């Protein structure tokens, strides 16, 4: 069996760096280079790393005896100084003494393969490492704690009970009634559908709200992007048609991650480049979760404004009536017919916070930060497959033999199990861990 080694702290300078090993030779390798030879499991030991008669670094080290470790194998952690040379040098020595370099995510993969955590929990570890907000952190911490596994186990349990009922009916067709089974199938179906709904909210937490800023040229879209990001991100000029391409920036407003997309002003034009830009603007509006339509409040509404308001008729949106400082000439009643509006003067720094609050108020009711939900496309795909099997079972139950219904239930069971990494091919498992950091 191999003993793997890797640096677990990020590259760069830090107070302390951690180099760790997992595998049966971990302790033996440590003893060859560590000045302390009496090593008690799970106790921190102070000493020096000596290699070729030179002190390499002054460190702390800890040995963890299997199976009560992160990987369920023997492990050693060396806490050296966090200069990258120190970490690299110590790693190099471990490799010379027989360890092999760990692959990305291999420590966590071992925890999974040795049954300490399921695949979902392993994915949550990666989620925690990549988290960009506290909400995201807490969501993954819940999954790592087993909250989602528990929910899925409960669905699996319901499916198993129904499989047993099918088998009983195969042997004793007169037992119980089919309506009752149908009801239970519907309940499982509803539960699976709610996993998909929850996933949409999770996407907001993880990827943020996609917010497109659209409007005709020169109304202040890029000025708004700059105000929201607090920097000169986009070029702002008095010339209509300044922004040609979409520009993206991410902000976090009170826990809500917002991916802002500034777009080219929409108007009828024959200019080729501008026309391409406008196509992108419309596409951005279409793809967005939320749209801010900027209007120039100092002029009456124009044909282009009406066209834009029509374009986003069915989207979640707010109208930002800008340039209030120049005097309002816009017909507020007409705008109101299309939806909620906020008046601003980006120039004078007014209205921007109100806009953010309005967006948050409109969107937050959709996000329950406390729901633990499936969180990636692998899970969505498997839940969708399971749903389709349950739908088949619902259709079949009145007209088909119970053997056929049972087949669908077993398929559904398998798909849900695969979320937890059971009955999952090596290929898929490898794909999950490939995106991990080395040393995790
Ligand atoms: N120094 C250090 N910090 C770390 C880790 C680590 O491996 N080393 N972790 C990860 O990289 C994370 C913590 N996760 C861990 C999860 C389980 C076990 C573990 O040894 N579990 C055993 C014993 C549990 C116990 O003592 O109660 C077990 O489950 O049997 C260790 C770390 C974050 N911080
Ligand atoms: N008076 C006044 N001028 C503003 C306000 N907001 C933006 N402007 C000015 O309006 C002009 C256009 O602003 P931009 O932000 O470039 O407008 P845009 O919508 O991005 O324009 P395009 O990229 O051409 O579509 C600039 O000269 C800004 O300084 C405001 O609240 N009041
Ligand atoms: Mg612009």
Short mmCIF file of N, CA and C in Angstrom, two decimals, residues 329-430:
data_model
loop_
_atom_site.label_atom_id
_atom_site.label_comp_id
_atom_site.label_asym_id
_atom_site.label_seq_id
_atom_site.Cartn_x
_atom_site.Cartn_y
_atom_site.Cartn_z
N UNK A 329 -38.45 64.55 -16.07
CA UNK A 329 -39.40 64.83 -17.16
C UNK A 329 -40.10 63.56 -17.63
N UNK A 330 -39.72 62.45 -17.02
CA UNK A 330 -40.25 61.16 -17.44
C UNK A 330 -41.67 60.99 -16.90
N UNK A 331 -42.50 60.24 -17.60
CA UNK A 331 -43.86 59.99 -17.13
C UNK A 331 -43.85 58.76 -16.21
N UNK A 332 -43.87 59.04 -14.91
CA UNK A 332 -43.74 57.95 -13.93
C UNK A 332 -44.88 56.94 -14.03
N UNK A 333 -46.06 57.43 -14.38
CA UNK A 333 -47.24 56.55 -14.48
C UNK A 333 -47.01 55.45 -15.51
N UNK A 334 -46.42 55.84 -16.65
CA UNK A 334 -46.18 54.85 -17.71
C UNK A 334 -45.21 53.79 -17.23
N UNK A 335 -44.18 54.22 -16.48
CA UNK A 335 -43.19 53.25 -16.01
C UNK A 335 -43.85 52.31 -15.01
N UNK A 336 -44.65 52.89 -14.14
CA UNK A 336 -45.29 52.11 -13.08
C UNK A 336 -46.12 50.95 -13.63
N UNK A 337 -46.70 51.19 -14.82
CA UNK A 337 -47.49 50.12 -15.45
C UNK A 337 -46.64 48.89 -15.69
N UNK A 338 -45.35 49.10 -15.90
CA UNK A 338 -44.46 47.97 -16.20
C UNK A 338 -43.85 47.34 -14.95
N UNK A 339 -43.87 48.08 -13.85
CA UNK A 339 -43.32 47.49 -12.62
C UNK A 339 -42.79 48.52 -11.65
N UNK A 340 -42.17 48.01 -10.58
CA UNK A 340 -41.63 48.84 -9.51
C UNK A 340 -40.50 49.74 -10.02
N UNK A 341 -40.47 51.00 -9.56
CA UNK A 341 -39.34 51.84 -9.95
C UNK A 341 -38.71 52.52 -8.74
N UNK A 342 -37.45 52.92 -8.96
CA UNK A 342 -36.71 53.65 -7.93
C UNK A 342 -36.07 54.83 -8.63
N UNK A 343 -36.07 55.98 -7.96
CA UNK A 343 -35.49 57.17 -8.58
C UNK A 343 -34.07 57.38 -8.06
N UNK A 344 -33.17 57.72 -8.95
CA UNK A 344 -31.78 57.86 -8.52
C UNK A 344 -31.07 59.00 -9.23
N UNK A 345 -29.98 59.40 -8.58
CA UNK A 345 -29.00 60.22 -9.27
C UNK A 345 -27.66 59.57 -8.95
N UNK A 346 -27.18 58.79 -9.87
CA UNK A 346 -25.93 58.09 -9.60
C UNK A 346 -24.82 59.12 -9.41
N UNK A 347 -24.95 60.21 -10.16
CA UNK A 347 -23.97 61.30 -10.05
C UNK A 347 -23.86 61.81 -8.62
N UNK A 348 -24.99 61.94 -7.95
CA UNK A 348 -25.00 62.43 -6.57
C UNK A 348 -25.05 61.31 -5.54
N UNK A 349 -24.83 60.08 -6.02
CA UNK A 349 -24.76 58.96 -5.09
C UNK A 349 -26.09 58.67 -4.40
N UNK A 350 -27.20 59.01 -5.03
CA UNK A 350 -28.48 58.72 -4.37
C UNK A 350 -29.24 57.65 -5.15
N UNK A 351 -29.95 56.81 -4.40
CA UNK A 351 -30.81 55.79 -5.02
C UNK A 351 -30.16 54.42 -5.18
N UNK A 352 -28.83 54.37 -5.08
CA UNK A 352 -28.15 53.10 -5.36
C UNK A 352 -28.40 52.07 -4.26
N UNK A 353 -28.32 52.53 -3.02
CA UNK A 353 -28.58 51.63 -1.89
C UNK A 353 -30.04 51.17 -1.88
N UNK A 354 -30.94 52.12 -2.20
CA UNK A 354 -32.36 51.77 -2.27
C UNK A 354 -32.57 50.66 -3.31
N UNK A 355 -31.84 50.78 -4.41
CA UNK A 355 -31.96 49.77 -5.46
C UNK A 355 -31.55 48.39 -4.92
N UNK A 356 -30.40 48.34 -4.25
CA UNK A 356 -29.92 47.07 -3.71
C UNK A 356 -30.92 46.49 -2.71
N UNK A 357 -31.45 47.37 -1.87
CA UNK A 357 -32.43 46.89 -0.88
C UNK A 357 -33.66 46.31 -1.56
N UNK A 358 -34.11 47.00 -2.62
CA UNK A 358 -35.29 46.52 -3.33
C UNK A 358 -35.03 45.14 -3.95
N UNK A 359 -33.85 45.01 -4.53
CA UNK A 359 -33.50 43.72 -5.15
C UNK A 359 -33.48 42.63 -4.08
N UNK A 360 -32.82 42.97 -2.98
CA UNK A 360 -32.69 41.96 -1.93
C UNK A 360 -34.07 41.57 -1.39
N UNK A 361 -34.91 42.56 -1.18
CA UNK A 361 -36.24 42.27 -0.64
C UNK A 361 -37.01 41.35 -1.58
N UNK A 362 -36.84 41.58 -2.87
CA UNK A 362 -37.59 40.80 -3.86
C UNK A 362 -37.06 39.39 -3.99
N UNK A 363 -35.78 39.22 -3.72
CA UNK A 363 -35.17 37.93 -4.02
C UNK A 363 -35.02 37.07 -2.77
N UNK A 364 -34.85 37.70 -1.62
CA UNK A 364 -34.50 36.94 -0.43
C UNK A 364 -35.59 35.97 0.01
N UNK A 365 -36.85 36.34 -0.24
CA UNK A 365 -37.90 35.41 0.16
C UNK A 365 -37.77 34.08 -0.58
N UNK A 366 -37.08 34.13 -1.73
CA UNK A 366 -36.89 32.89 -2.48
C UNK A 366 -35.74 32.07 -1.93
N UNK A 367 -34.87 32.73 -1.16
CA UNK A 367 -33.70 32.01 -0.67
C UNK A 367 -33.85 31.75 0.81
N UNK A 368 -34.02 30.51 1.16
CA UNK A 368 -34.01 30.15 2.57
C UNK A 368 -32.62 29.59 2.83
N UNK A 369 -31.81 30.41 3.49
CA UNK A 369 -30.42 30.02 3.67
C UNK A 369 -30.29 28.77 4.55
N UNK A 370 -31.40 28.39 5.21
CA UNK A 370 -31.28 27.28 6.13
C UNK A 370 -31.68 25.92 5.54
N UNK A 371 -32.11 25.93 4.30
CA UNK A 371 -32.46 24.65 3.68
C UNK A 371 -31.19 23.97 3.18
N UNK A 372 -30.97 22.73 3.59
CA UNK A 372 -29.82 22.02 3.02
C UNK A 372 -30.30 21.30 1.79
N UNK A 373 -29.62 21.59 0.70
CA UNK A 373 -30.12 21.09 -0.57
C UNK A 373 -29.00 20.49 -1.40
N UNK A 374 -29.41 19.69 -2.38
CA UNK A 374 -28.42 19.21 -3.35
C UNK A 374 -27.78 20.43 -4.01
N UNK A 375 -26.55 20.31 -4.47
CA UNK A 375 -25.87 21.54 -4.87
C UNK A 375 -25.02 21.46 -6.13
N UNK A 376 -25.09 20.37 -6.87
CA UNK A 376 -24.39 20.43 -8.15
C UNK A 376 -25.10 19.62 -9.22
N UNK A 377 -24.60 19.73 -10.42
CA UNK A 377 -25.29 19.18 -11.59
C UNK A 377 -25.35 17.65 -11.52
N UNK A 378 -24.36 17.06 -10.88
CA UNK A 378 -24.37 15.60 -10.71
C UNK A 378 -25.60 15.18 -9.91
N UNK A 379 -25.88 15.92 -8.84
CA UNK A 379 -27.04 15.60 -8.01
C UNK A 379 -28.34 15.85 -8.76
N UNK A 380 -28.41 16.99 -9.47
CA UNK A 380 -29.63 17.33 -10.21
C UNK A 380 -29.94 16.23 -11.21
N UNK A 381 -28.92 15.82 -11.93
CA UNK A 381 -29.09 14.79 -12.96
C UNK A 381 -29.64 13.50 -12.35
N UNK A 382 -29.08 13.09 -11.21
CA UNK A 382 -29.53 11.84 -10.59
C UNK A 382 -30.94 11.97 -10.03
N UNK A 383 -31.26 13.12 -9.44
CA UNK A 383 -32.62 13.32 -8.92
C UNK A 383 -33.62 13.30 -10.08
N UNK A 384 -33.24 13.93 -11.20
CA UNK A 384 -34.16 13.93 -12.35
C UNK A 384 -34.41 12.52 -12.86
N UNK A 385 -33.35 11.71 -12.88
CA UNK A 385 -33.53 10.32 -13.31
C UNK A 385 -34.44 9.55 -12.35
N UNK A 386 -34.23 9.80 -11.07
CA UNK A 386 -35.05 9.12 -10.07
C UNK A 386 -36.52 9.55 -10.23
N UNK A 387 -36.73 10.84 -10.46
CA UNK A 387 -38.10 11.35 -10.64
C UNK A 387 -38.76 10.64 -11.82
N UNK A 388 -38.01 10.52 -12.90
CA UNK A 388 -38.59 9.90 -14.08
C UNK A 388 -38.97 8.43 -13.82
N UNK A 389 -38.17 7.73 -13.03
CA UNK A 389 -38.51 6.34 -12.66
C UNK A 389 -39.77 6.29 -11.80
N UNK A 390 -39.87 7.23 -10.86
CA UNK A 390 -41.05 7.25 -9.98
C UNK A 390 -42.30 7.58 -10.81
N UNK A 391 -42.14 8.48 -11.79
CA UNK A 391 -43.28 8.81 -12.65
C UNK A 391 -43.73 7.58 -13.44
N UNK A 392 -42.76 6.81 -13.90
CA UNK A 392 -43.10 5.56 -14.60
C UNK A 392 -43.86 4.63 -13.67
N UNK A 393 -43.38 4.52 -12.45
CA UNK A 393 -44.04 3.64 -11.48
C UNK A 393 -45.49 4.09 -11.23
N UNK A 394 -45.68 5.42 -11.14
CA UNK A 394 -47.05 5.95 -10.89
C UNK A 394 -47.96 5.58 -12.07
N UNK A 395 -47.42 5.72 -13.27
CA UNK A 395 -48.21 5.38 -14.46
C UNK A 395 -48.53 3.89 -14.51
N UNK A 396 -47.55 3.08 -14.10
CA UNK A 396 -47.68 1.62 -14.25
C UNK A 396 -48.55 0.97 -13.20
N UNK A 397 -48.66 1.59 -12.04
CA UNK A 397 -49.17 0.84 -10.89
C UNK A 397 -50.59 0.27 -11.08
N UNK A 398 -51.43 1.00 -11.86
CA UNK A 398 -52.79 0.49 -12.08
C UNK A 398 -52.85 -0.58 -13.16
N UNK A 399 -51.89 -0.52 -14.08
CA UNK A 399 -52.06 -1.33 -15.30
C UNK A 399 -51.00 -2.41 -15.51
N UNK A 400 -49.94 -2.36 -14.75
CA UNK A 400 -48.84 -3.31 -14.97
C UNK A 400 -48.68 -4.23 -13.77
N UNK A 401 -48.02 -5.39 -14.01
CA UNK A 401 -47.73 -6.27 -12.87
C UNK A 401 -46.77 -5.58 -11.89
N UNK A 402 -46.83 -5.98 -10.63
CA UNK A 402 -45.98 -5.35 -9.62
C UNK A 402 -44.49 -5.54 -9.88
N UNK A 403 -44.16 -6.61 -10.59
CA UNK A 403 -42.74 -6.83 -10.95
C UNK A 403 -42.20 -5.62 -11.72
N UNK A 404 -43.03 -5.09 -12.60
CA UNK A 404 -42.60 -3.97 -13.46
C UNK A 404 -42.44 -2.70 -12.61
N UNK A 405 -43.39 -2.49 -11.71
CA UNK A 405 -43.30 -1.31 -10.83
C UNK A 405 -42.05 -1.42 -9.96
N UNK A 406 -41.79 -2.63 -9.51
CA UNK A 406 -40.63 -2.83 -8.65
C UNK A 406 -39.32 -2.48 -9.37
N UNK A 407 -39.26 -2.82 -10.67
CA UNK A 407 -38.05 -2.49 -11.44
C UNK A 407 -37.80 -0.97 -11.42
N UNK A 408 -38.85 -0.19 -11.64
CA UNK A 408 -38.69 1.27 -11.62
C UNK A 408 -38.24 1.75 -10.25
N UNK A 409 -38.82 1.16 -9.21
CA UNK A 409 -38.46 1.59 -7.85
C UNK A 409 -36.99 1.28 -7.56
N UNK A 410 -36.54 0.12 -8.03
CA UNK A 410 -35.13 -0.25 -7.80
C UNK A 410 -34.20 0.70 -8.54
N UNK A 411 -34.60 1.09 -9.76
CA UNK A 411 -33.81 2.06 -10.52
C UNK A 411 -33.73 3.39 -9.77
N UNK A 412 -34.88 3.84 -9.31
CA UNK A 412 -34.92 5.12 -8.57
C UNK A 412 -34.01 5.04 -7.35
N UNK A 413 -34.08 3.92 -6.66
CA UNK A 413 -33.25 3.70 -5.47
C UNK A 413 -31.77 3.81 -5.82
N UNK A 414 -31.41 3.22 -6.95
CA UNK A 414 -30.01 3.24 -7.36
C UNK A 414 -29.54 4.66 -7.68
N UNK A 415 -30.39 5.43 -8.38
CA UNK A 415 -29.99 6.80 -8.73
C UNK A 415 -29.79 7.64 -7.47
N UNK A 416 -30.69 7.49 -6.52
CA UNK A 416 -30.56 8.30 -5.29
C UNK A 416 -29.31 7.86 -4.51
N UNK A 417 -29.06 6.55 -4.48
CA UNK A 417 -27.87 6.03 -3.80
C UNK A 417 -26.60 6.59 -4.40
N UNK A 418 -26.66 6.80 -5.72
CA UNK A 418 -25.44 7.29 -6.40
C UNK A 418 -25.07 8.70 -5.96
N UNK A 419 -26.06 9.47 -5.49
CA UNK A 419 -25.74 10.81 -4.97
C UNK A 419 -24.80 10.66 -3.77
N UNK A 420 -25.04 9.61 -3.00
CA UNK A 420 -24.20 9.36 -1.82
C UNK A 420 -22.92 8.59 -2.19
N UNK A 421 -22.80 8.25 -3.47
CA UNK A 421 -21.60 7.55 -3.92
C UNK A 421 -21.67 6.03 -3.80
N UNK A 422 -22.87 5.54 -3.53
CA UNK A 422 -23.01 4.08 -3.50
C UNK A 422 -23.30 3.59 -4.91
N UNK A 423 -22.87 2.38 -5.26
CA UNK A 423 -23.07 1.83 -6.62
C UNK A 423 -22.56 2.80 -7.68
N UNK A 424 -21.55 3.59 -7.34
CA UNK A 424 -21.08 4.59 -8.30
C UNK A 424 -19.79 4.13 -8.96
N UNK A 425 -19.71 4.34 -10.28
CA UNK A 425 -18.52 3.86 -11.00
C UNK A 425 -17.28 4.67 -10.60
N UNK A 426 -16.14 4.01 -10.73
CA UNK A 426 -14.86 4.63 -10.38
C UNK A 426 -14.63 5.92 -11.16
N UNK A 427 -15.10 5.82 -12.40
CA UNK A 427 -15.00 6.94 -13.33
C UNK A 427 -15.62 8.23 -12.78
N UNK A 428 -16.84 8.08 -12.30
CA UNK A 428 -17.57 9.24 -11.77
C UNK A 428 -16.91 9.72 -10.49
N UNK A 429 -16.48 8.77 -9.66
CA UNK A 429 -15.83 9.15 -8.41
C UNK A 429 -14.54 9.92 -8.70
N UNK A 430 -13.77 9.43 -9.67
CA UNK A 430 -12.54 10.13 -10.04
C UNK A 430 -12.85 11.55 -10.50
#
